[in-house]
Amino acid sequence: MSLSNEFDERFKEMKHIDRSNEARRTSLLKLERKVGKKNRYIAPIIVGIAMIAVATFLTFSLINTENPSNHLADEIASEDKNIAAVRAVLKSEFTVPNKEYILIQKNINKKMNEISQNLPEGSAGFQLPADSAELLAYKELVKKTYGPYYTDNAYEHLIPTNQAFQYHLSTELEEVRYQMNVMDIQVNKSKNESSPKNYDFVAQIEYTNNAGKVSHHEINGMAILSEVGRIGKLSIRDVGGLLEKINEDKGY
């Protein structure tokens, strides 16, 4: 029964009872005190429930409200991942020597020599078996080094086109002792609105030849980030004379 109904029922009962004015006043005061106590406990509960409801509504409103700054943060995060991918690939490609690569390549060369010695005289060219431990080790190195930064399609073309460790070739040979260090890498998103996934890069490379002489070269190129943090295509336009130095040290 609600408080108002209880008050009405009590009031009706009092009307039919022959009581003195003093007794009626006493009963009325008791009733008012009783009602007041109930209101004293109920009111805070109602207010508390109302406050919780309002807070919940505001929270969900804030969560569901589209905030332009959130979109901007997402764009910045995506751009940072794209830049990080390009930097990682360039740093790996132009940091020479790579001891793990050298060891694997030496094992590949050794295996190929063993196979060639067992072939009949005059046999045509051959390849390592696809399941050979040496070749699998190389593929695993490529996957570990470049896999996280390329799209699946682009990654599948790295080995067949010799793009993986392109600037490390022949470093397993004893007579090749050149070194390369990446001094700086700058990657910038294209300003062309028609190609928002393109990034231009410039890398500064310090090259030390077989004789210990140091030279500096600027690498320029472009990368297409087909997916967030993953390269669909990477093209090096100019290596600033670096290839000539490498070929010279290889004896070409």
Short mmCIF file of C-alpha atoms in Angstrom, two decimals:
data_model
loop_
_atom_site.label_atom_id
_atom_site.label_comp_id
_atom_site.label_asym_id
_atom_site.label_seq_id
_atom_site.Cartn_x
_atom_site.Cartn_y
_atom_site.Cartn_z
CA MET A 1 0.00 0.00 0.00
CA SER A 2 1.35 3.44 -0.90
CA LEU A 3 1.94 6.13 1.71
CA SER A 4 -0.89 8.31 0.40
CA ASN A 5 -3.41 5.44 0.54
CA GLU A 6 -2.29 4.51 4.03
CA PHE A 7 -2.75 8.09 5.15
CA ASP A 8 -6.29 8.20 3.66
CA GLU A 9 -7.29 4.93 5.33
CA ARG A 10 -6.04 6.10 8.71
CA PHE A 11 -7.85 9.37 8.27
CA LYS A 12 -11.13 7.62 7.47
CA GLU A 13 -10.79 5.43 10.55
CA MET A 14 -10.24 8.48 12.73
CA LYS A 15 -13.41 10.15 11.42
CA HIS A 16 -15.62 7.36 12.77
CA ILE A 17 -14.04 7.13 16.19
CA ASP A 18 -15.36 9.32 18.96
CA ARG A 19 -12.21 10.62 20.50
CA SER A 20 -11.13 13.79 22.21
CA ASN A 21 -9.32 16.49 20.31
CA GLU A 22 -6.18 15.79 22.29
CA ALA A 23 -6.30 12.09 21.36
CA ARG A 24 -6.85 12.95 17.74
CA ARG A 25 -3.91 15.32 17.72
CA THR A 26 -1.71 12.63 19.28
CA SER A 27 -2.76 10.07 16.68
CA LEU A 28 -2.15 12.55 13.87
CA LEU A 29 1.35 13.34 15.12
CA LYS A 30 2.15 9.62 15.36
CA LEU A 31 0.94 9.11 11.81
CA GLU A 32 2.96 12.03 10.51
CA ARG A 33 6.10 10.73 12.27
CA LYS A 34 5.54 7.27 10.76
CA VAL A 35 5.08 8.69 7.28
CA GLY A 36 8.09 10.95 7.73
CA LYS A 37 10.31 7.99 8.66
CA LYS A 38 9.28 6.09 5.57
CA ASN A 39 9.90 9.13 3.37
CA ARG A 40 13.27 9.61 5.02
CA TYR A 41 14.41 6.15 3.84
CA ILE A 42 12.60 6.03 0.52
CA ALA A 43 13.62 9.46 -0.77
CA PRO A 44 17.40 8.80 -0.69
CA ILE A 45 16.86 5.45 -2.38
CA ILE A 46 14.82 7.07 -5.15
CA VAL A 47 17.39 9.84 -5.55
CA GLY A 48 20.21 7.28 -5.61
CA ILE A 49 18.51 5.20 -8.26
CA ALA A 50 17.85 8.31 -10.33
CA MET A 51 21.50 9.38 -10.08
CA ILE A 52 22.72 5.93 -11.17
CA ALA A 53 20.31 5.98 -14.11
CA VAL A 54 21.53 9.43 -15.20
CA ALA A 55 25.18 8.45 -14.84
CA THR A 56 24.64 5.28 -16.86
CA PHE A 57 22.87 7.23 -19.59
CA LEU A 58 25.66 9.81 -19.79
CA THR A 59 28.33 7.10 -19.88
CA PHE A 60 26.71 5.27 -22.77
CA SER A 61 26.09 8.57 -24.52
CA LEU A 62 29.76 9.44 -24.30
CA ILE A 63 30.83 6.01 -25.50
CA ASN A 64 28.46 6.00 -28.45
CA THR A 65 29.05 9.60 -29.45
CA GLU A 66 31.33 9.81 -32.48
CA ASN A 67 34.31 11.87 -31.49
CA PRO A 68 36.33 13.31 -34.38
CA SER A 69 39.46 13.17 -32.22
CA ASN A 70 39.09 9.37 -31.98
CA HIS A 71 39.11 9.10 -35.78
CA LEU A 72 42.18 11.31 -35.90
CA ALA A 73 43.93 9.12 -33.34
CA ASP A 74 43.13 6.03 -35.43
CA GLU A 75 44.55 7.69 -38.53
CA ILE A 76 47.73 8.67 -36.71
CA ALA A 77 48.12 5.15 -35.33
CA SER A 78 47.69 3.66 -38.81
CA GLU A 79 50.19 6.09 -40.28
CA ASP A 80 52.69 5.27 -37.52
CA LYS A 81 52.38 1.54 -38.30
CA ASN A 82 52.93 2.21 -42.00
CA ILE A 83 56.03 4.28 -41.33
CA ALA A 84 57.33 1.67 -38.89
CA ALA A 85 56.93 -1.08 -41.51
CA VAL A 86 58.93 0.85 -44.14
CA ARG A 87 61.64 1.71 -41.63
CA ALA A 88 61.94 -1.90 -40.46
CA VAL A 89 62.40 -3.24 -44.00
CA LEU A 90 64.95 -0.59 -44.96
CA LYS A 91 66.90 -1.06 -41.74
CA SER A 92 67.08 -4.81 -42.30
CA GLU A 93 67.99 -4.53 -45.97
CA PHE A 94 70.76 -1.98 -45.49
CA THR A 95 72.33 -3.29 -42.28
CA VAL A 96 75.17 -5.50 -43.49
CA PRO A 97 76.48 -8.02 -42.61
CA ASN A 98 73.71 -10.18 -41.16
CA LYS A 99 75.37 -13.09 -39.35
CA GLU A 100 72.31 -15.33 -39.51
CA TYR A 101 71.96 -14.76 -43.25
CA ILE A 102 75.67 -15.48 -43.81
CA LEU A 103 75.52 -18.77 -41.92
CA ILE A 104 72.43 -19.93 -43.83
CA GLN A 105 73.89 -18.90 -47.18
CA LYS A 106 77.14 -20.75 -46.45
CA ASN A 107 75.11 -23.89 -45.71
CA ILE A 108 73.21 -23.46 -48.97
CA ASN A 109 76.45 -23.09 -50.95
CA LYS A 110 77.90 -26.15 -49.25
CA LYS A 111 74.82 -28.22 -50.04
CA MET A 112 74.83 -27.13 -53.67
CA ASN A 113 78.47 -28.13 -54.02
CA GLU A 114 77.68 -31.58 -52.62
CA ILE A 115 74.83 -32.05 -55.08
CA SER A 116 76.86 -30.84 -58.07
CA GLN A 117 79.71 -33.25 -57.29
CA ASN A 118 77.33 -36.20 -57.35
CA LEU A 119 75.75 -35.28 -60.67
CA PRO A 120 76.82 -37.03 -63.90
CA GLU A 121 79.38 -35.12 -65.92
CA GLY A 122 77.78 -32.65 -68.31
CA SER A 123 74.54 -32.39 -66.34
CA ALA A 124 72.52 -29.23 -66.74
CA GLY A 125 71.79 -26.78 -63.93
CA PHE A 126 70.03 -27.87 -60.77
CA GLN A 127 68.20 -26.44 -57.79
CA LEU A 128 68.05 -27.33 -54.13
CA PRO A 129 65.13 -29.59 -53.24
CA ALA A 130 62.22 -27.54 -51.89
CA ASP A 131 62.24 -29.53 -48.66
CA SER A 132 65.97 -29.27 -48.00
CA ALA A 133 66.87 -28.07 -44.51
CA GLU A 134 69.12 -25.34 -45.93
CA LEU A 135 66.43 -23.83 -48.14
CA LEU A 136 63.78 -24.10 -45.42
CA ALA A 137 66.10 -22.24 -43.04
CA TYR A 138 66.46 -19.44 -45.58
CA LYS A 139 62.70 -19.19 -46.08
CA GLU A 140 62.19 -19.07 -42.33
CA LEU A 141 64.68 -16.20 -42.04
CA VAL A 142 62.89 -14.27 -44.79
CA LYS A 143 59.56 -14.90 -43.09
CA LYS A 144 60.85 -13.73 -39.71
CA THR A 145 62.55 -10.66 -41.13
CA TYR A 146 60.05 -9.45 -43.72
CA GLY A 147 56.83 -11.39 -43.17
CA PRO A 148 55.34 -9.02 -40.56
CA TYR A 149 55.74 -6.01 -42.87
CA TYR A 150 54.46 -7.25 -46.25
CA THR A 151 51.03 -8.21 -47.49
CA ASP A 152 50.62 -11.93 -48.18
CA ASN A 153 50.73 -11.40 -51.93
CA ALA A 154 53.84 -9.19 -51.85
CA TYR A 155 55.60 -11.55 -49.45
CA GLU A 156 55.14 -14.50 -51.83
CA HIS A 157 57.20 -12.62 -54.46
CA LEU A 158 60.15 -11.69 -52.24
CA ILE A 159 62.16 -14.89 -52.71
CA PRO A 160 61.39 -15.65 -56.40
CA THR A 161 62.36 -12.09 -57.38
CA ASN A 162 65.43 -11.94 -55.08
CA GLN A 163 64.10 -8.90 -53.26
CA ALA A 164 64.83 -10.39 -49.85
CA PHE A 165 68.35 -9.56 -48.64
CA GLN A 166 69.16 -8.11 -52.03
CA TYR A 167 72.01 -6.02 -50.63
CA HIS A 168 73.43 -8.94 -48.66
CA LEU A 169 74.20 -11.17 -51.64
CA SER A 170 77.73 -12.65 -51.63
CA THR A 171 78.49 -11.40 -48.11
CA GLU A 172 79.00 -15.04 -47.10
CA LEU A 173 82.14 -15.14 -49.25
CA GLU A 174 85.42 -14.63 -47.41
CA GLU A 175 86.70 -12.10 -49.94
CA VAL A 176 83.62 -9.88 -49.53
CA ARG A 177 83.93 -7.83 -46.35
CA TYR A 178 81.96 -4.66 -47.01
CA GLN A 179 79.66 -3.26 -44.34
CA MET A 180 76.61 -1.01 -44.33
CA ASN A 181 74.92 0.91 -41.53
CA VAL A 182 71.70 2.91 -41.64
CA MET A 183 72.38 6.39 -40.30
CA ASP A 184 68.92 7.87 -40.80
CA ILE A 185 65.55 7.05 -42.37
CA GLN A 186 62.82 9.54 -43.23
CA VAL A 187 59.41 8.24 -44.29
CA ASN A 188 56.62 10.63 -45.29
CA LYS A 189 53.10 10.03 -46.45
CA SER A 190 52.41 11.18 -50.00
CA LYS A 191 50.74 14.58 -50.29
CA ASN A 192 48.94 13.43 -53.41
CA GLU A 193 45.29 12.92 -52.44
CA SER A 194 44.83 10.37 -55.23
CA SER A 195 47.45 8.05 -53.70
CA PRO A 196 46.86 8.12 -49.92
CA LYS A 197 48.59 4.77 -49.41
CA ASN A 198 51.90 5.87 -50.91
CA TYR A 199 54.88 6.76 -48.75
CA ASP A 200 58.15 8.33 -49.92
CA PHE A 201 61.35 7.50 -48.09
CA VAL A 202 64.93 8.70 -47.91
CA ALA A 203 67.63 6.71 -46.12
CA GLN A 204 71.19 7.73 -45.35
CA ILE A 205 73.61 4.80 -45.61
CA GLU A 206 77.20 4.60 -44.43
CA TYR A 207 79.19 2.15 -46.55
CA THR A 208 82.58 0.69 -45.63
CA ASN A 209 84.33 -1.16 -48.45
CA ASN A 210 86.67 -4.13 -48.28
CA ALA A 211 89.64 -1.84 -47.74
CA GLY A 212 87.94 -0.01 -44.85
CA LYS A 213 87.20 3.18 -46.79
CA VAL A 214 83.94 4.88 -45.78
CA SER A 215 81.47 6.56 -48.13
CA HIS A 216 77.92 7.88 -47.70
CA HIS A 217 74.94 7.25 -49.95
CA GLU A 218 71.37 8.48 -50.08
CA ILE A 219 68.62 5.98 -50.88
CA ASN A 220 65.36 7.24 -52.38
CA GLY A 221 62.20 5.29 -53.02
CA MET A 222 58.51 4.75 -52.55
CA ALA A 223 56.36 2.19 -50.75
CA ILE A 224 52.68 1.40 -51.14
CA LEU A 225 51.04 0.36 -47.87
CA SER A 226 48.16 -1.71 -49.20
CA GLU A 227 47.13 -2.66 -45.65
CA VAL A 228 47.79 -0.97 -42.34
CA GLY A 229 51.39 -1.73 -41.43
CA ARG A 230 51.92 -3.96 -44.48
CA ILE A 231 53.74 -3.13 -47.71
CA GLY A 232 52.18 -4.09 -51.01
CA LYS A 233 55.08 -2.76 -53.06
CA LEU A 234 58.46 -1.23 -52.30
CA SER A 235 60.52 0.43 -55.02
CA ILE A 236 64.02 1.88 -54.67
CA ARG A 237 64.49 4.57 -57.28
CA ASP A 238 68.06 5.64 -56.55
CA VAL A 239 70.82 4.23 -54.34
CA GLY A 240 73.22 7.12 -54.80
CA GLY A 241 76.08 5.11 -56.30
CA LEU A 242 75.89 2.34 -53.71
CA LEU A 243 75.54 -0.50 -56.23
CA GLU A 244 78.74 0.54 -57.98
CA LYS A 245 80.61 0.30 -54.67
CA ILE A 246 79.14 -3.13 -53.91
CA ASN A 247 79.92 -4.51 -57.38
CA GLU A 248 83.46 -3.19 -57.13
CA ASP A 249 84.00 -5.00 -53.83
CA LYS A 250 82.53 -8.19 -55.26
CA GLY A 251 84.99 -8.01 -58.14
CA TYR A 252 82.43 -7.44 -60.89
#
